[in-house]
Amino acid sequence: MILFRKFRVLILMVFLIACSVHIMIDLLPKLERRGSGACSCSHAPSAEPQNWAKHRAKPGSESGWPNKHTLRILQDFSNEPNSNLSSHSLEKITIVGKSEALKRIEQWKTGDEKRRATRDGAFRNAAVGGSKLSALFQHPLYTRPLPALTDEDTLFNVNTDIRFDPKAAENPEWQEERKDGDYAPTSEISSDSYPNWLRFHIGINRYELYSRHNPVIDAMLKDLVLQRITSVAMKSGGTQLKLIMTFQNYGQALFKPMKQTREQETPPDFFYFSDFERHNAEIAAYHLDRILDFRRVPPVAGRLVNMTKEIRDVTRDKKLWRTFFISPANNICFYGECSYYCSTEHALCGKPDQIEGSLAAFLPDLALAKRRTWRNPWRRSYHKRKKAEWEVDPDYCEEVKQTPPYDSGSRLLDIMDMTIFDFLMGNMDRHHYETFEKFGNETFIIHLDNGRGFGKHSHDELSILVPLSQCCRVKKSTHLRLQLLVKEEYRLSTLMEESLQTDTLSPILVRPHLEAMDRRLHLVLQVLDDCIEKEGYTNVVEDDMGKEGSNTGTVPQR
């Protein structure tokens, strides 16, 4: 009996010890951050990754990598299930001045003379007045004014006399940032001094995400590249990994990491829904949307991110943190959690810890500005064998024209704009689109999620143009701009090349992709010419410019 009691006590002791060990393992990430927070020093981004495994979490030291026990957990991913559910908890880290970000970018530029020379050439052309892009934006088609905006036409009604006094002003960390010259809004700061992301949100209206010559957009693109990243979390949902990054000025952006080189094409046997999302496609889509004068893609910029200091060290998302590991080539890698492409076979690896990615500015929070999601009428079946109705019914558009909201207003013509936009990129993955709920049906379509564009430059997917060929409808302003972009002085590929050279990760597209856009633009105009020849100009081209040539933003109903 005594031996039995001793055995039970022994079992209990072993159980308690095991629980304690598990608790300590879970607390290791927090202990390491506290230890690293006590040190104001910083390691160079190019520090050898193999040294990380040798670090220990000691008070007052900046341990770049967990100790050997935690490292074993990070490298043992056989029992980690794939899931698209994730934690979005955020945290603030110790202040690393903006000068560090500038220094990092300068070091990277020095190591890549080709990219730097390309960007400098673009800026020199603009300075001497040789910029074709500037000439395009001064063309009458790009200077037409919008109608006078009322309170019902703006997303937010902001009084310029209002003072901004966020709760963060009471945060001591916020006050500490103010001493370093960073953003520190108080009750004395007017709306003109809001951070650029907030000014971008305020400028959204019924007709556009941003105005043609809004200086806030250029400032926001710089913020996306230079602002210090204070927290990172995985975005739930989707087939591929995407990260939500928060900056020191409380702005947020969606980060899509580099998965393929710019030269890699989508394999011919890949289905459109199996293709990788490309970070450079997101960047190029923003510039193309701007050149087409749609202005329906949120600002996107490329950025070289330090996976150690700007992702792993600032995230509180355990599911993300635990997927970091060191590859056999001594590069830092992680894979996160998502529906399909989140595994060691699809890990994202740096060189050794630097990785390219696109950062797309967030739209206003849904709690402040609700958006409505619409199913694209020409959505693909997303099945290996089945076809969608529009693929087998040549008169499908007649049904769409009789269905709200496509039976009146400009919604059907906005779909045609989106069709042309997608065809120029080769994007087959347009299953849904969104609009701002406040503006009802009389507003533009937001062109989100363009990562599956620019996959093939050697193939033109004509099925993307089916909505245009079936409906034979287009806005007059769109038709005139397309005709302008085929002229030698405004050639689309030349304008895109110049525009993309301003991005930090330039070159964004290889030459064959630029040439493919010129080829596809001619195909779009050929489809419209066939429609005009068959149905007549007035039955195909809808006048959205008004009698005085101004952009009314709406189209008269037939």
XYZ file of C-alpha atoms in Angstrom:
558
model
C 0.000 0.000 0.000
C 2.835 2.377 0.896
C 4.598 1.590 -2.386
C 1.402 2.329 -4.302
C 1.051 5.744 -2.630
C 4.694 6.566 -3.402
C 4.112 5.587 -7.009
C 1.120 7.918 -7.248
C 3.154 10.785 -5.752
C 5.929 10.099 -8.258
C 3.440 10.176 -11.163
C 2.037 13.487 -9.878
C 5.512 15.030 -9.626
C 6.377 14.003 -13.198
C 3.128 15.526 -14.415
C 3.817 18.844 -12.655
C 7.350 19.000 -14.040
C 6.051 18.380 -17.571
C 3.471 21.168 -17.194
C 6.138 23.569 -15.955
C 8.378 22.813 -18.927
C 5.539 23.486 -21.378
C 4.690 26.772 -19.676
C 8.317 27.892 -19.844
C 8.513 27.030 -23.561
C 5.411 29.148 -24.268
C 6.853 32.069 -22.308
C 10.224 32.030 -24.107
C 9.184 34.416 -26.959
C 7.971 37.053 -24.466
C 11.055 36.692 -22.297
C 13.296 37.132 -25.327
C 11.502 40.306 -26.400
C 11.831 41.762 -22.928
C 15.504 40.897 -22.961
C 15.991 42.468 -26.391
C 13.973 45.565 -25.451
C 16.527 46.526 -22.841
C 19.177 46.990 -25.485
C 19.192 49.993 -27.804
C 21.810 48.495 -30.112
C 20.954 47.083 -33.513
C 22.471 44.391 -35.656
C 23.148 44.834 -39.340
C 20.433 43.215 -41.510
C 23.032 41.096 -43.212
C 24.214 39.410 -40.007
C 25.035 35.741 -40.497
C 21.875 33.711 -39.804
C 23.782 30.722 -38.488
C 24.774 32.811 -35.458
C 21.138 33.039 -34.397
C 21.034 29.493 -33.151
C 23.941 30.266 -30.816
C 22.218 33.147 -29.064
C 20.654 32.771 -25.639
C 17.878 34.923 -24.237
C 19.872 36.933 -21.703
C 18.755 40.088 -19.935
C 20.116 43.184 -21.645
C 21.026 41.422 -24.894
C 19.290 41.451 -28.235
C 18.864 37.778 -28.981
C 18.148 37.550 -32.663
C 17.027 33.902 -32.483
C 15.511 31.664 -29.761
C 17.668 29.332 -27.679
C 18.193 25.702 -28.642
C 14.970 24.466 -27.011
C 12.795 26.956 -28.868
C 14.759 26.422 -32.067
C 13.849 22.761 -31.948
C 10.169 23.743 -31.855
C 10.582 26.110 -34.813
C 12.237 23.426 -36.905
C 9.769 20.683 -35.956
C 6.763 21.539 -38.093
C 5.528 18.013 -38.829
C 2.687 18.355 -36.326
C 1.620 21.922 -37.210
C -1.789 21.838 -38.974
C -2.504 24.245 -41.851
C -5.234 26.704 -40.980
C -6.447 30.024 -42.269
C -7.417 31.150 -38.776
C -4.874 33.432 -37.221
C -4.177 35.839 -34.435
C -4.252 39.556 -35.148
C -2.847 40.747 -31.841
C -0.504 43.693 -32.209
C 2.304 45.109 -30.082
C 4.560 48.133 -30.021
C 8.318 47.642 -29.989
C 11.125 49.902 -28.866
C 11.762 52.872 -31.097
C 14.183 52.435 -33.961
C 14.532 55.821 -35.677
C 13.550 56.474 -39.253
C 17.225 57.000 -40.003
C 17.785 53.245 -39.688
C 15.227 52.532 -42.403
C 16.845 55.128 -44.639
C 20.276 53.652 -43.979
C 19.060 50.144 -44.808
C 17.576 51.249 -48.114
C 20.707 53.177 -49.004
C 22.840 50.099 -48.330
C 20.598 48.022 -50.545
C 20.733 50.606 -53.324
C 24.519 50.623 -53.163
C 24.520 46.866 -53.658
C 22.358 47.107 -56.773
C 23.788 49.696 -59.166
C 21.531 48.698 -62.019
C 18.339 49.495 -60.168
C 19.690 52.737 -58.788
C 20.819 53.912 -62.239
C 17.409 53.077 -63.679
C 15.569 55.066 -61.032
C 17.945 58.011 -61.282
C 17.419 58.080 -65.022
C 13.672 58.306 -64.533
C 14.008 61.213 -62.121
C 16.397 63.034 -64.494
C 13.934 62.680 -67.355
C 11.186 64.164 -65.228
C 13.457 67.014 -64.127
C 14.333 68.115 -67.680
C 10.739 67.914 -68.862
C 11.260 64.734 -70.897
C 8.750 62.727 -68.911
C 6.099 61.179 -71.120
C 4.126 60.310 -67.995
C 3.920 63.973 -66.999
C 2.833 64.865 -70.522
C 0.107 62.208 -70.320
C -1.283 63.558 -67.074
C -1.405 67.057 -68.611
C -3.481 65.810 -71.552
C -7.092 67.141 -71.604
C -8.419 63.612 -71.050
C -6.554 63.552 -67.717
C -7.458 67.040 -66.523
C -11.246 66.914 -66.712
C -12.822 68.035 -63.433
C -15.253 66.006 -61.367
C -18.711 67.281 -60.464
C -18.959 69.414 -57.336
C -18.796 67.118 -54.312
C -21.523 67.203 -51.663
C -21.530 65.559 -48.247
C -23.224 62.557 -49.840
C -20.381 62.217 -52.356
C -17.524 62.056 -49.839
C -16.783 59.004 -47.733
C -16.070 61.110 -44.650
C -17.391 64.571 -43.897
C -14.465 66.378 -42.297
C -14.494 69.920 -41.008
C -11.043 71.466 -41.455
C -11.398 73.168 -38.077
C -11.755 69.850 -36.277
C -8.856 68.885 -34.039
C -7.621 65.325 -33.849
C -7.224 63.970 -30.322
C -6.798 60.170 -30.399
C -6.734 58.025 -27.298
C -3.139 57.256 -28.114
C -2.235 60.776 -26.974
C -2.615 59.500 -23.429
C -0.168 56.671 -24.078
C 3.292 57.389 -22.627
C 4.917 55.564 -25.555
C 3.132 57.968 -27.911
C 4.500 60.923 -25.983
C 7.980 59.387 -26.122
C 7.746 59.124 -29.920
C 6.846 62.794 -30.009
C 10.225 63.663 -28.466
C 11.965 61.853 -31.314
C 10.142 63.881 -33.935
C 7.710 61.143 -34.984
C 3.960 61.446 -35.263
C 2.377 62.521 -32.011
C -1.096 63.985 -32.639
C -2.469 66.184 -29.904
C -5.488 68.443 -29.615
C -3.519 71.202 -31.341
C -3.009 69.396 -34.665
C -5.415 70.212 -37.505
C -6.671 67.876 -40.237
C -3.968 69.172 -42.597
C -1.365 67.607 -40.296
C -2.966 64.188 -40.108
C -0.781 61.229 -41.110
C -0.816 60.551 -44.834
C -2.881 57.356 -44.559
C -5.657 59.281 -42.808
C -5.574 62.066 -45.394
C -5.833 59.398 -48.105
C -8.952 58.005 -46.420
C -10.498 61.455 -46.107
C -10.012 62.099 -49.835
C -12.073 59.098 -51.003
C -15.296 60.110 -52.788
C -18.029 58.661 -54.964
C -15.947 58.854 -58.145
C -12.394 57.940 -57.159
C -10.111 56.547 -54.458
C -7.779 59.525 -54.885
C -7.540 62.579 -57.112
C -5.195 62.693 -60.101
C -2.599 65.082 -58.661
C -2.984 64.532 -54.938
C 0.484 64.988 -53.309
C -0.644 62.859 -50.369
C -0.440 59.736 -52.542
C 3.262 60.210 -53.313
C 3.902 60.899 -49.631
C 1.994 57.738 -48.741
C 4.083 55.647 -51.115
C 7.187 56.910 -49.316
C 5.606 56.025 -45.973
C 5.041 52.467 -47.150
C 8.763 52.181 -47.839
C 10.258 54.141 -44.937
C 7.868 53.933 -41.989
C 9.048 51.734 -39.132
C 7.034 48.513 -38.833
C 5.782 48.148 -35.268
C 3.720 44.957 -35.494
C 2.897 42.118 -37.881
C 0.036 39.622 -37.979
C -1.173 37.047 -40.467
C -4.298 37.905 -42.433
C -6.947 35.229 -42.078
C -8.464 33.607 -45.135
C -7.046 33.173 -48.606
C -5.016 30.412 -50.199
C -1.645 32.113 -49.728
C 0.164 33.889 -46.930
C -0.465 37.603 -46.477
C 0.648 39.758 -43.562
C -0.901 42.834 -41.992
C 1.807 45.340 -41.105
C 1.264 48.301 -38.792
C 3.535 51.341 -38.918
C 4.731 53.846 -36.337
C 2.121 56.381 -37.519
C -0.640 53.769 -36.947
C -1.193 53.230 -40.666
C -1.554 49.681 -41.954
C -0.713 47.859 -45.168
C -1.135 44.387 -46.634
C 2.211 42.704 -47.293
C 2.557 40.099 -50.041
C 6.030 38.537 -50.064
C 8.010 37.612 -53.152
C 7.369 34.019 -54.262
C 8.733 33.985 -57.800
C 11.357 35.832 -59.787
C 10.229 38.370 -62.369
C 11.298 36.115 -65.227
C 9.262 33.081 -64.137
C 6.082 32.500 -66.118
C 3.065 30.536 -64.973
C 3.481 26.936 -66.221
C 1.097 26.170 -69.110
C -0.560 23.292 -67.205
C -1.398 25.454 -64.158
C -5.018 26.429 -63.545
C -5.568 30.118 -62.807
C -6.653 29.312 -59.251
C -3.470 27.311 -58.618
C -1.078 30.064 -59.607
C 1.092 31.963 -57.127
C 0.304 35.547 -56.241
C 3.087 37.904 -57.278
C 4.232 40.901 -55.310
C 5.385 42.708 -58.454
C 1.943 42.193 -60.029
C 0.364 44.125 -57.153
C 2.818 46.984 -57.692
C 2.394 47.025 -61.478
C -1.411 46.886 -61.164
C -1.426 50.115 -59.154
C 0.649 51.913 -61.798
C -1.447 50.541 -64.689
C -4.684 51.571 -62.968
C -3.300 55.088 -62.551
C -2.186 55.345 -66.204
C -5.645 54.204 -67.350
C -7.017 56.985 -65.095
C -9.321 54.635 -63.212
C -7.692 55.316 -59.827
C -9.481 52.354 -58.215
C -6.452 50.491 -56.834
C -5.179 51.566 -53.391
C -1.563 52.846 -53.427
C 1.013 50.022 -53.527
C 4.790 50.208 -53.101
C 7.569 47.650 -53.084
C 9.762 47.270 -50.014
C 12.789 45.235 -48.999
C 11.913 43.818 -45.565
C 14.242 42.430 -42.920
C 12.519 39.184 -41.908
C 14.274 39.160 -38.539
C 13.762 42.655 -37.201
C 10.661 43.692 -39.140
C 8.602 40.485 -38.990
C 9.831 37.891 -36.473
C 10.888 40.304 -33.733
C 7.745 42.462 -33.846
C 5.006 39.857 -34.185
C 2.958 38.497 -31.315
C 1.291 35.993 -33.596
C 2.599 32.681 -32.215
C 1.417 30.721 -35.229
C 3.530 32.901 -37.474
C 6.510 33.068 -35.097
C 6.766 29.300 -34.790
C 7.113 28.805 -38.541
C 10.499 30.533 -38.769
C 13.478 28.292 -39.436
C 16.947 28.269 -41.000
C 17.246 26.600 -44.395
C 20.128 24.315 -45.424
C 21.528 27.307 -47.342
C 21.653 29.277 -44.046
C 18.836 31.596 -45.107
C 16.039 32.676 -42.785
C 12.667 31.244 -43.842
C 9.060 31.137 -42.646
C 5.812 29.827 -44.085
C 2.947 30.930 -41.811
C -0.521 29.415 -42.021
C -3.029 29.552 -44.893
C -5.295 27.266 -46.912
C -2.846 25.870 -49.464
C 0.604 27.357 -49.936
C 1.833 27.497 -46.350
C 4.295 24.649 -45.774
C 8.014 24.016 -45.765
C 7.790 23.196 -49.474
C 6.432 26.707 -50.101
C 8.470 28.540 -47.460
C 9.504 32.142 -48.012
C 13.264 32.527 -47.663
C 15.412 35.624 -47.483
C 18.965 36.286 -48.646
C 19.925 35.723 -45.908
C 17.103 37.532 -44.111
C 16.021 40.160 -46.666
C 12.874 39.576 -48.692
C 11.016 41.646 -51.268
C 7.318 42.307 -50.980
C 4.477 44.619 -51.946
C 2.749 46.833 -49.412
C -0.794 47.892 -50.301
C -2.309 50.685 -48.251
C -5.336 49.692 -46.208
C -8.749 51.120 -47.007
C -10.738 52.644 -44.124
C -11.805 50.240 -41.409
C -15.105 48.502 -42.099
C -16.486 49.858 -38.839
C -16.081 53.393 -40.279
C -16.799 52.796 -43.949
C -18.690 49.631 -44.807
C -18.027 47.964 -48.127
C -20.304 45.683 -50.073
C -18.957 42.590 -51.799
C -20.451 41.668 -55.185
C -20.103 38.452 -57.135
C -18.590 39.140 -60.538
C -21.193 38.166 -63.203
C -18.360 36.752 -65.305
C -16.844 34.812 -62.450
C -15.055 31.616 -63.481
C -16.191 28.226 -62.217
C -12.987 27.485 -60.249
C -13.452 23.851 -61.185
C -11.122 21.713 -63.277
C -13.893 20.434 -65.580
C -17.024 22.570 -65.197
C -17.582 25.782 -67.139
C -19.408 28.899 -66.040
C -22.671 29.926 -67.704
C -21.103 32.840 -69.587
C -18.648 30.419 -71.234
C -21.409 28.408 -72.911
C -24.147 31.039 -73.472
C -23.234 33.704 -76.086
C -26.291 35.783 -75.057
C -25.359 35.778 -71.381
C -24.858 39.562 -71.293
C -28.521 40.158 -72.180
C -29.469 38.452 -68.912
C -26.971 40.536 -66.989
C -28.311 43.776 -68.475
C -31.740 42.995 -67.047
C -30.420 42.298 -63.537
C -29.891 45.065 -60.947
C -27.552 46.901 -60.526
C -26.476 46.300 -64.140
C -29.802 47.416 -65.624
C -29.110 51.114 -64.967
C -26.342 53.532 -64.109
C -22.659 52.939 -64.760
C -22.099 49.578 -63.048
C -22.034 47.486 -66.232
C -19.604 49.954 -67.825
C -17.400 49.786 -64.730
C -17.306 46.006 -65.233
C -16.088 46.666 -68.776
C -13.341 48.922 -67.378
C -12.323 46.164 -64.986
C -12.363 43.634 -67.841
C -9.945 45.759 -69.892
C -7.756 46.298 -66.823
C -7.593 42.548 -66.136
C -6.925 41.628 -69.761
C -3.946 43.972 -69.990
C -2.501 42.225 -66.922
C -3.595 38.712 -67.876
C -5.512 38.382 -64.588
C -8.106 35.580 -64.656
C -8.822 35.639 -60.918
C -11.553 38.286 -60.624
C -14.256 36.404 -58.744
C -15.619 39.277 -56.614
C -15.393 43.035 -56.385
C -16.261 45.637 -53.752
C -17.926 49.044 -53.502
C -18.395 51.506 -50.659
C -21.845 50.981 -49.190
C -22.426 54.681 -48.508
C -22.551 55.527 -52.227
C -25.072 52.854 -53.172
C -24.942 51.595 -56.754
C -23.734 54.874 -58.271
C -20.043 54.564 -57.529
C -16.849 52.979 -58.830
C -15.610 49.413 -58.419
C -12.558 48.938 -56.193
C -9.865 46.924 -57.993
C -8.461 44.835 -55.141
C -6.301 41.697 -55.111
C -4.346 41.805 -58.370
C -1.579 39.380 -57.409
C -2.390 36.837 -60.131
C -1.754 39.279 -62.936
C 1.366 39.349 -65.112
C 1.812 35.592 -64.939
C 2.267 34.983 -68.677
C 3.692 37.379 -71.225
C 3.780 34.834 -74.063
C 0.021 34.154 -73.978
C -2.994 36.460 -74.282
C -5.999 34.983 -72.473
C -8.853 36.099 -74.744
C -11.510 34.624 -72.442
C -10.920 37.581 -70.110
C -12.364 39.835 -72.856
C -15.636 37.870 -73.136
C -17.655 40.459 -71.110
C -16.559 43.166 -73.552
C -17.254 41.123 -76.679
C -20.644 39.900 -75.377
C -21.917 43.277 -74.152
C -20.232 45.586 -76.690
C -20.373 48.528 -74.296
C -17.648 50.934 -73.165
C -17.370 54.424 -71.699
C -16.384 57.159 -74.112
C -13.661 58.387 -71.742
C -12.177 54.880 -71.523
C -12.308 54.409 -75.295
C -10.538 57.721 -75.930
C -7.796 56.954 -73.405
C -7.181 53.520 -74.943
C -6.845 55.151 -78.355
C -4.407 57.649 -76.861
C -2.241 54.927 -75.295
C -1.571 53.204 -78.629
C 0.007 56.341 -80.095
C 3.792 56.417 -80.247
C 4.143 59.466 -77.982
C 1.949 57.851 -75.301
C 2.785 54.181 -75.789
C 1.489 52.168 -72.834
C 4.657 50.111 -72.347
C 6.825 53.258 -72.289
C 4.582 54.954 -69.743
C 4.476 51.863 -67.551
C 8.241 51.503 -67.659
C 8.735 55.121 -66.624
C 6.150 54.914 -63.864
C 7.517 51.652 -62.447
C 11.067 53.039 -62.331
C 10.060 55.203 -59.376
C 9.431 52.142 -57.212
C 12.115 51.047 -54.764
C 12.202 47.507 -56.189
C 12.544 48.614 -59.820
C 12.610 46.976 -62.315
C 9.140 45.605 -61.530
C 8.299 43.990 -64.880
C 10.599 42.399 -67.441
C 10.502 43.733 -71.007
C 8.285 40.909 -72.424
C 5.476 41.848 -69.993
C 5.659 45.486 -71.068
C 5.497 44.520 -74.735
C 2.593 42.159 -74.002
C 0.524 45.108 -72.717
C 0.965 46.954 -76.021
C -0.110 43.837 -77.908
C -3.144 43.308 -75.693
C -4.187 46.944 -75.967
C -4.469 46.532 -79.746
C -6.604 43.428 -79.182
C -8.977 45.381 -76.917
C -9.393 48.109 -79.534
C -9.961 45.439 -82.195
C -12.834 43.958 -80.167
C -14.369 47.422 -79.786
C -13.935 48.144 -83.502
C -15.760 44.903 -84.308
C -18.570 45.880 -81.941
C -18.859 49.364 -83.478
C -18.943 47.925 -86.986
C -21.680 45.479 -85.950
C -23.884 47.696 -83.745
C -22.892 51.284 -84.511
C -20.795 53.772 -82.556
C -23.622 55.302 -80.497
C -24.867 51.875 -79.415
C -21.429 50.812 -78.178
C -19.744 53.948 -76.828
C -21.595 55.524 -73.892
C -21.010 59.244 -73.442
C -19.901 59.759 -69.835
C -18.171 63.084 -70.536
C -21.160 65.410 -70.777
C -21.730 68.251 -73.184
C -18.828 70.316 -71.846
C -16.371 67.416 -71.720
C -16.399 67.105 -67.933
C -16.393 63.778 -66.172
C -19.892 63.348 -64.790
C -19.055 60.038 -63.162
C -22.377 58.578 -64.344
C -23.755 57.302 -67.624
C -27.246 58.095 -68.950
C -29.584 55.136 -68.967
C -30.749 53.854 -72.324
